[in-house]
Coordinates of C-alpha atoms and ligand atoms in Angstrom, one line a residue:
X1 CA -0.3 46.8 11.5
X2 CA -2.7 44.2 10.7
X3 CA -4.6 44.6 7.5
X4 CA -8.4 45.3 7.9
X5 CA -10.4 42.2 6.7
X6 CA -13.0 43.9 4.2
X7 CA -15.7 42.0 2.7
X8 CA -17.7 43.4 -0.3
X9 CA -20.9 41.8 -1.5
X10 CA -21.7 42.6 -5.0
X11 CA -19.4 42.4 -8.1
X12 CA -21.0 45.2 -10.2
X13 CA -19.3 48.7 -10.9
X14 CA -19.4 50.0 -7.4
X15 CA -18.0 46.7 -5.6
X16 CA -15.3 46.1 -8.2
X17 CA -14.5 49.8 -8.0
X18 CA -14.0 49.5 -4.3
X19 CA -12.0 46.5 -4.5
X20 CA -9.5 48.1 -6.8
X21 CA -9.5 51.3 -4.9
X22 CA -8.4 49.2 -2.0
X23 CA -5.9 46.9 -3.8
X24 CA -4.3 50.0 -5.2
X25 CA -3.9 51.2 -1.7
X26 CA -2.4 47.8 -0.5
X27 CA -5.6 46.5 1.1
X28 CA -6.7 42.8 -0.4
X29 CA -10.4 42.8 0.2
X30 CA -12.6 39.5 -0.6
X31 CA -15.5 40.3 -2.9
X32 CA -18.6 37.8 -3.0
X33 CA -20.9 38.0 -6.0
X34 CA -24.1 35.9 -6.4
X35 CA -23.8 35.3 -10.3
X36 CA -21.7 32.3 -11.3
X37 CA -19.7 34.6 -13.9
X38 CA -18.7 38.1 -13.6
X39 CA -20.1 40.3 -16.2
X40 CA -22.7 43.2 -17.3
X41 CA -25.5 43.8 -19.3
X42 CA -25.3 44.6 -23.0
X43 CA -25.9 48.6 -22.7
X44 CA -24.1 51.9 -22.8
X45 CA -23.4 53.9 -19.9
X46 CA -22.4 57.5 -19.7
X47 CA -19.2 58.4 -17.5
X48 CA -19.2 61.8 -16.7
X49 CA -16.0 63.5 -15.7
X50 CA -16.7 63.0 -12.0
X51 CA -16.6 59.5 -12.6
X52 CA -13.7 59.4 -15.1
X53 CA -11.6 61.1 -12.2
X54 CA -12.3 58.2 -10.0
X55 CA -11.5 55.5 -12.7
X56 CA -8.3 57.4 -13.2
X57 CA -7.4 57.1 -9.6
X58 CA -8.0 53.4 -10.1
X59 CA -5.4 53.3 -13.0
X60 CA -7.8 53.0 -15.8
X61 CA -7.3 56.6 -17.5
X62 CA -5.3 55.2 -20.3
X63 CA -7.4 52.2 -21.0
X64 CA -10.6 54.6 -20.8
X65 CA -8.9 56.8 -23.5
X66 CA -8.4 53.7 -25.7
X67 CA -11.6 52.0 -25.3
X68 CA -14.6 54.8 -24.7
X69 CA -16.2 57.0 -26.7
X70 CA -15.8 60.7 -26.4
X71 CA -18.9 62.7 -27.6
X72 CA -17.9 66.0 -29.1
X73 CA -21.4 67.4 -28.7
X74 CA -24.5 66.4 -26.9
X75 CA -28.0 67.6 -28.0
X76 CA -31.5 67.9 -26.8
X77 CA -34.0 67.9 -29.8
X78 CA -37.8 68.3 -30.5
X79 CA -39.4 65.1 -30.6
X80 CA -41.2 65.9 -33.9
X81 CA -39.1 68.1 -35.8
X82 CA -35.7 66.7 -34.5
X83 CA -34.5 70.5 -34.0
X84 CA -32.0 71.3 -31.6
X85 CA -33.2 72.9 -28.4
X86 CA -30.1 72.6 -26.4
X87 CA -26.5 71.9 -28.0
X88 CA -23.7 71.2 -25.6
X89 CA -20.2 71.5 -26.8
X90 CA -18.3 68.8 -24.8
X91 CA -14.9 69.6 -26.4
X92 CA -13.6 71.7 -23.7
X93 CA -14.7 69.3 -20.9
X94 CA -11.3 68.7 -19.6
X95 CA -10.5 72.3 -19.1
X96 CA -13.7 72.8 -17.4
X97 CA -14.1 69.7 -15.4
X98 CA -10.6 68.5 -15.1
X99 CA -11.5 65.0 -16.9
X100 CA -13.0 63.9 -20.3
X101 CA -17.0 62.9 -20.6
X102 CA -17.3 59.2 -22.2
X103 CA -19.8 57.0 -23.3
X104 CA -19.1 53.3 -23.4
X105 CA -20.5 49.8 -23.6
X106 CA -21.1 48.8 -19.8
X107 CA -19.5 45.4 -20.4
X108 CA -16.3 47.2 -21.3
X109 CA -16.0 49.2 -18.2
X110 CA -16.9 46.1 -15.9
X111 CA -14.4 43.9 -17.8
X112 CA -11.6 46.7 -17.5
X113 CA -12.3 46.6 -13.5
X114 CA -12.4 42.7 -13.4
X115 CA -9.0 42.6 -15.7
X116 CA -6.9 44.8 -13.2
X117 CA -8.1 43.3 -10.0
X118 CA -7.4 39.6 -11.5
X119 CA -4.0 41.2 -12.3
X120 CA -3.6 42.6 -9.0
X121 CA -5.1 39.6 -6.6
X122 CA -7.2 37.0 -8.4
X123 CA -8.2 35.4 -5.0
X124 CA -9.9 38.3 -4.4
X125 CA -12.9 37.5 -6.4
X126 CA -15.4 34.7 -5.5
X127 CA -18.4 34.0 -7.7
X128 CA -21.5 32.0 -6.9
X129 CA -21.8 33.2 -3.7
X130 CA -25.2 34.9 -2.6
X131 CA -25.3 36.3 0.7
X132 CA -28.4 35.5 2.5
X133 CA -27.9 36.8 6.2
X134 CA -25.3 38.5 8.5
X135 CA -24.5 38.8 12.0
X136 CA -22.6 41.6 13.8
X137 CA -20.5 41.0 17.0
X138 CA -18.6 43.4 18.7
X139 CA -15.2 42.4 17.0
X140 CA -16.5 41.2 13.5
X141 CA -19.3 40.6 11.4
X142 CA -20.3 37.1 10.0
X143 CA -21.9 36.3 6.6
X144 CA -23.9 33.3 5.5
X145 CA -24.4 32.5 2.2
X146 CA -26.9 30.2 0.0
X147 CA -23.9 28.2 -0.5
X148 CA -20.7 27.3 0.6
X149 CA -19.1 27.9 3.8
X150 CA -19.8 31.0 6.0
X151 CA -17.3 34.0 6.2
X152 CA -16.1 36.8 8.5
X153 CA -14.6 39.9 8.1
X154 CA -13.9 43.3 10.2
X155 CA -16.3 45.2 8.1
X156 CA -18.6 44.5 5.4
X157 CA -19.5 46.9 2.4
X158 CA -22.8 46.1 0.8
X159 CA -22.6 46.9 -3.2
X160 CA -25.5 44.6 -3.9
X161 CA -27.5 47.0 -6.0
X162 CA -31.0 48.6 -6.0
X163 CA -32.4 45.6 -4.3
X164 CA -29.8 45.3 -1.5
X165 CA -30.4 42.4 0.8
X166 CA -28.0 43.8 3.2
X167 CA -29.9 47.1 3.1
X168 CA -33.0 45.2 4.0
X169 CA -31.4 43.1 6.5
X170 CA -29.6 45.9 8.5
X171 CA -31.9 49.1 7.6
X172 CA -35.4 47.4 7.0
X173 CA -36.1 50.1 4.1
X174 CA -39.8 50.4 2.7
X175 CA -40.7 49.0 -0.9
X176 CA -40.3 51.0 -3.8
X177 CA -43.0 52.6 -5.7
X178 CA -43.5 52.3 -9.4
X179 CA -42.7 55.6 -10.9
X180 CA -45.1 56.0 -13.5
X181 CA -42.3 55.3 -16.1
X182 CA -41.2 52.3 -18.2
X183 CA -37.8 52.2 -20.3
X184 CA -36.8 50.1 -23.2
X185 CA -33.0 49.6 -24.4
X186 CA -31.5 48.4 -27.4
X187 CA -28.2 48.2 -29.3
X188 CA -27.8 48.2 -32.8
X189 CA -24.8 47.7 -34.9
X190 CA -23.9 50.6 -36.7
X191 CA -23.8 49.2 -40.2
X192 CA -27.4 48.7 -40.1
X193 CA -28.2 52.2 -40.0
X194 CA -27.7 54.2 -43.2
X195 CA -26.9 57.6 -41.3
X196 CA -23.2 58.1 -40.6
X197 CA -23.8 61.4 -38.4
X198 CA -25.4 59.0 -35.9
X199 CA -21.8 57.6 -35.1
X200 CA -20.6 60.7 -33.5
X201 CA -22.4 62.7 -30.6
X202 CA -25.1 61.9 -28.5
X203 CA -28.8 63.1 -28.5
X204 CA -31.9 63.2 -26.3
X205 CA -35.1 63.7 -28.3
X206 CA -38.0 64.9 -25.7
X207 CA -41.8 65.0 -26.0
X208 CA -44.6 65.0 -23.7
X209 CA -44.5 62.0 -21.4
X210 CA -41.5 60.4 -23.5
X211 CA -38.1 60.7 -24.5
X212 CA -35.4 58.9 -26.6
X213 CA -31.9 58.8 -25.9
X214 CA -29.2 57.4 -28.3
X215 CA -25.2 57.4 -28.6
X216 CA -22.5 55.5 -30.1
X217 CA -20.5 53.0 -27.9
X218 CA -17.5 50.6 -29.2
X219 CA -15.8 53.3 -30.7
X220 CA -18.9 53.8 -33.2
X221 CA -19.7 50.1 -34.0
X222 CA -22.7 50.0 -32.1
X223 CA -25.7 52.5 -31.2
X224 CA -27.2 52.3 -27.9
X225 CA -30.4 53.6 -27.2
X226 CA -32.8 54.1 -24.4
X227 CA -36.6 55.1 -24.5
X228 CA -38.7 56.0 -21.6
X229 CA -42.4 56.6 -21.5
X230 CA -44.8 57.7 -18.9
X231 CA -47.5 55.0 -18.4
X232 CA -50.4 54.1 -15.8
X233 CA -49.4 50.0 -16.0
X234 CA -46.5 49.1 -13.8
X235 CA -43.9 46.8 -15.0
X236 CA -41.5 44.6 -13.4
X237 CA -38.0 46.0 -12.4
X238 CA -35.9 43.8 -14.0
X239 CA -32.7 44.6 -17.0
X240 CA -33.4 41.1 -18.7
X241 CA -36.9 41.0 -19.4
X242 CA -37.7 41.3 -23.4
X243 CA -39.2 44.1 -25.1
X244 CA -40.5 44.8 -28.4
X245 CA -39.2 46.9 -30.8
X246 CA -43.0 47.5 -32.5
X247 CA -44.2 48.6 -29.0
X248 CA -41.6 51.1 -28.6
X249 CA -42.1 52.1 -32.3
X250 CA -46.0 52.6 -31.5
X251 CA -45.4 54.7 -28.0
X252 CA -43.1 57.1 -30.1
X253 CA -45.2 57.1 -33.4
X254 CA -45.1 60.7 -33.6
X255 CA -41.3 61.1 -33.0
X256 CA -39.1 62.2 -36.0
X257 CA -38.0 59.9 -38.5
X258 CA -34.4 59.3 -37.0
X259 CA -35.8 57.9 -33.9
X260 CA -37.7 55.2 -36.5
X261 CA -34.7 54.3 -38.5
X262 CA -32.9 53.2 -35.2
X263 CA -35.9 51.4 -34.0
X264 CA -36.4 49.5 -37.6
X265 CA -32.4 48.7 -37.4
X266 CA -32.8 47.1 -34.3
X267 CA -31.9 43.2 -34.4
X268 CA -34.6 40.7 -33.1
X269 CA -33.8 39.9 -29.3
X270 CA -32.0 43.2 -28.7
X271 CA -34.6 45.3 -27.2
X272 CA -35.5 45.2 -23.1
X273 CA -38.0 46.6 -21.2
X274 CA -38.4 47.3 -17.6
X275 CA -40.3 49.5 -14.9
X276 CA -38.5 52.4 -13.1
X277 CA -39.3 52.3 -9.5
X278 CA -38.6 55.1 -7.1
X279 CA -36.7 55.0 -3.8
X280 CA -36.7 57.8 -1.1
X281 CA -32.8 58.6 -0.1
X282 CA -31.6 56.9 3.1
X283 CA -30.9 59.2 6.1
X284 CA -28.0 56.9 6.7
X285 CA -25.7 54.3 5.1
X286 CA -23.6 52.7 7.8
X287 CA -24.5 51.0 11.1
X288 CA -21.9 49.3 13.3
X289 CA -19.6 47.3 11.0
X290 CA -21.6 47.5 7.8
X291 CA -21.6 50.3 5.3
X292 CA -23.7 50.6 2.0
X293 CA -22.2 51.7 -1.3
X294 CA -23.7 52.5 -5.1
X295 CA -27.2 51.5 -5.7
X296 CA -27.4 49.8 -2.4
X297 CA -26.8 53.0 -0.6
X298 CA -28.6 55.5 -3.2
X299 CA -30.8 53.5 -5.6
X300 CA -31.6 56.8 -7.7
X301 CA -33.6 57.4 -10.8
X302 CA -31.3 57.4 -14.1
X303 CA -32.5 60.6 -15.7
X304 CA -29.1 62.4 -14.8
X305 CA -26.8 59.0 -15.6
X306 CA -25.2 59.4 -12.1
X307 CA -25.9 56.2 -10.5
X308 CA -22.6 54.4 -11.4
X309 CA -20.8 57.6 -11.2
X310 CA -21.9 58.2 -7.6
X311 CA -21.0 54.3 -6.9
X312 CA -17.4 55.0 -8.4
X313 CA -17.1 58.3 -6.3
X314 CA -18.2 56.5 -3.3
X315 CA -15.5 53.6 -3.8
X316 CA -12.6 56.2 -4.2
X317 CA -13.9 58.1 -0.9
X318 CA -14.4 55.1 1.3
X319 CA -11.1 53.5 0.4
X320 CA -9.4 56.8 1.1
X321 CA -11.4 56.7 4.6
X322 CA -10.4 53.1 5.3
X323 CA -6.7 54.1 4.8
X324 CA -6.7 57.3 6.7
X325 CA -8.8 56.2 9.9
X326 CA -7.3 53.9 12.5
X327 CA -10.7 52.6 13.4
X328 CA -14.1 51.7 11.9
X329 CA -16.2 54.0 13.5
X330 CA -14.2 56.8 12.5
X331 CA -13.9 55.4 8.9
X332 CA -17.5 54.9 8.6
X333 CA -18.2 58.3 10.1
X334 CA -16.0 59.9 7.7
X335 CA -17.1 58.4 4.9
X336 CA -20.7 59.2 5.5
X337 CA -19.9 62.8 6.4
X338 CA -18.3 63.2 3.0
X339 CA -20.7 61.4 0.8
X340 CA -24.3 61.4 2.2
X341 CA -25.2 65.3 1.5
X342 CA -23.9 65.5 -2.3
X343 CA -25.4 62.0 -3.1
X344 CA -28.8 62.8 -1.5
X345 CA -28.8 66.0 -3.4
X346 CA -28.6 64.2 -6.7
X347 CA -30.9 61.4 -5.6
X348 CA -33.3 63.9 -4.9
X349 CA -33.0 65.7 -8.1
X350 CA -33.1 62.2 -10.0
X351 CA -36.8 61.6 -8.6
X352 CA -37.8 65.0 -10.3
X353 CA -35.7 64.3 -13.3
X354 CA -38.5 62.3 -15.2
X355 CA -41.0 65.3 -15.1
X356 CA -38.6 67.6 -15.9
X357 CA -37.6 66.3 -19.2
X358 CA -40.4 64.0 -20.3
X359 CA -43.0 66.1 -18.7
X360 CA -41.7 69.3 -20.2
X361 CA -43.3 71.0 -23.2
X362 CA -40.4 70.6 -25.6
X363 CA -40.8 73.9 -27.4
X364 CA -40.1 75.7 -23.9
X365 CA -36.8 73.8 -23.1
X366 CA -34.1 76.1 -23.4
X367 CA -30.5 76.4 -21.8
X368 CA -31.8 79.1 -19.6
X369 CA -34.5 76.7 -18.0
X370 CA -32.6 73.3 -18.2
X371 CA -31.6 71.6 -14.9
X372 CA -29.1 68.8 -15.7
X373 CA -25.6 67.5 -14.7
X374 CA -24.0 70.5 -16.0
X375 CA -26.3 73.1 -14.2
X376 CA -26.0 71.2 -11.0
X377 CA -22.6 71.2 -10.8
X378 CA -22.0 67.5 -10.6
X379 CA -19.1 67.2 -12.8
X380 CA -16.8 69.4 -11.1
X381 CA -16.9 67.1 -8.1
X382 CA -13.4 65.3 -7.4
X383 CA -13.5 62.1 -5.1
X384 CA -9.7 61.9 -4.9
X385 CA -9.2 65.4 -3.3
X386 CA -12.6 66.0 -1.7
X387 CA -11.9 66.5 2.0
X388 CA -12.6 63.4 4.2
Ligands
FAD401 P1 -25.0 46.8 -9.3 O1 -24.6 47.1 -10.9 O2 -26.6 46.3 -9.4 O3 -24.6 45.7 -8.8 C1 -24.8 44.9 -7.7 C2 -24.1 43.4 -7.6 O4 -24.4 42.6 -6.4 C3 -24.5 42.6 -8.9 O5 -23.4 41.9 -9.6 C4 -25.5 41.5 -8.1 O6 -25.3 40.2 -8.9 C5 -24.7 41.5 -6.8 N1 -25.6 40.8 -5.7 C6 -27.0 41.5 -5.6 N2 -27.4 40.6 -4.5 C7 -26.1 39.8 -3.9 C8 -26.0 38.9 -2.8 N3 -27.3 38.8 -1.9 N4 -25.2 38.3 -2.6 C9 -24.2 38.6 -3.6 N5 -24.1 39.3 -4.7 C10 -25.1 40.1 -4.8 N6 -25.3 55.5 -14.0 C11 -24.3 56.1 -14.8 O7 -23.2 56.4 -13.9 N7 -24.2 56.6 -16.0 C12 -25.3 56.2 -17.0 O8 -25.5 56.6 -18.1 C13 -26.1 55.3 -16.3 N8 -27.6 54.9 -17.1 C14 -28.3 54.2 -16.8 C15 -29.5 54.2 -17.4 C16 -30.5 53.4 -17.1 C17 -31.8 52.9 -18.0 C18 -30.5 52.8 -15.6 C19 -31.6 51.9 -15.0 C20 -29.3 53.1 -14.8 C21 -28.3 53.8 -15.2 N9 -27.5 54.2 -14.5 C22 -26.3 54.8 -14.8 C23 -27.3 53.6 -13.2 C24 -26.3 52.5 -13.0 O9 -26.6 51.5 -13.8 C25 -26.2 52.0 -11.5 O10 -26.2 53.3 -10.7 C26 -25.0 51.1 -11.5 O11 -24.9 49.9 -12.2 C27 -24.8 50.7 -9.8 O12 -23.9 49.7 -9.7 P2 -23.6 49.0 -8.3 O13 -22.2 48.1 -8.6 O14 -24.1 49.8 -7.1 O15 -24.7 47.9 -8.4

């Protein structure tokens, strides 16, 4: 039987996850990425057990064990006193959810995906290819790029992120709304910090309208932080806009000393700022020969750390559907049926997450009232065995 010609637009974690899931099932896709070099931003990422199950299916279980950090506990703390409000023991994560919980540098996760794809089929990756337009025909989809020759495929999977060009061309979705929150991120070399306890475990300090998350990455050599604050002033939605540590310190002036020690140790140029924009869940992800995946399909808010996890789940489920069904219509129908309800639930929850965390009165936060990834049951999902 002829191999399906699958084009993937976008070489982020989602697009590369799908490419590797297909390659491991004997299908060589073609990935088109707008950047001239493959890479990810300097920031941390939580890789929850549901995502680790997807990555194990991609053959990356051992590599993750070697390169990622496994937090023994995750604490939610009072913003002023630093007192622990919720303490989650992560030591039994494998027994509870069937896979570990990791935190790591984004570039390391992205790099692992690139490395494996290059080892299997280097010709699958094309860079410097910005998709500008597409046309669907009864037997193919034609792709036009800003430069270089056009391409044709049996199916197009759009993994082109939260501002997806394909989504706006095919589904014409409305403009996103500023959520009322801004965020800052930074990476701090651990040797700049005096407190050795920072090298293990992960913490979120919550106060009214603001929160500060930090955890180690690169096996404890770097500390990743993200700060969030409610504001009336919209900021641009960009991962690369420079931020100022003194602005974060001022915004979190009444936070405990641990937060300020981390901010004071942040090197110049290592703080970035951006606005969080909310987008409603889409009622459908597929149309004809086109399907959406990852942030292009479900650009959720970051409160549950589930965006990339959901993209990796999509990747494994879609690859399974492509192999199992003998025509495109059934492939995409199965994919959407298998994924839409779960991800819409996570997406809707993510829209409320900011107010639940940063809007909370920290003194009232307790394990009985919290609504998080654990209590929502997100970690038990297995994209390898879920029915399709
Ligand atoms: P992207 O990573 O955005 O990749 C899209 C790719 O498409 C890019 O390489 C882009 O260059 C390319 N592209 C775009 N347009 C075109 C075009 N026209 N032609 C060709 N190429 C194109 N998720 C988690 O699971 N865990 C976390 O801990 C976590 N923390 C987060 C923290 C914050 C503060 C934020 C904002 C998000 C967080 N997320 C987290 C979400 C996660 O970052 C995203 O969901 C994930 O990166 C989405 O991957 P993607 O591949 O779908 O899209």
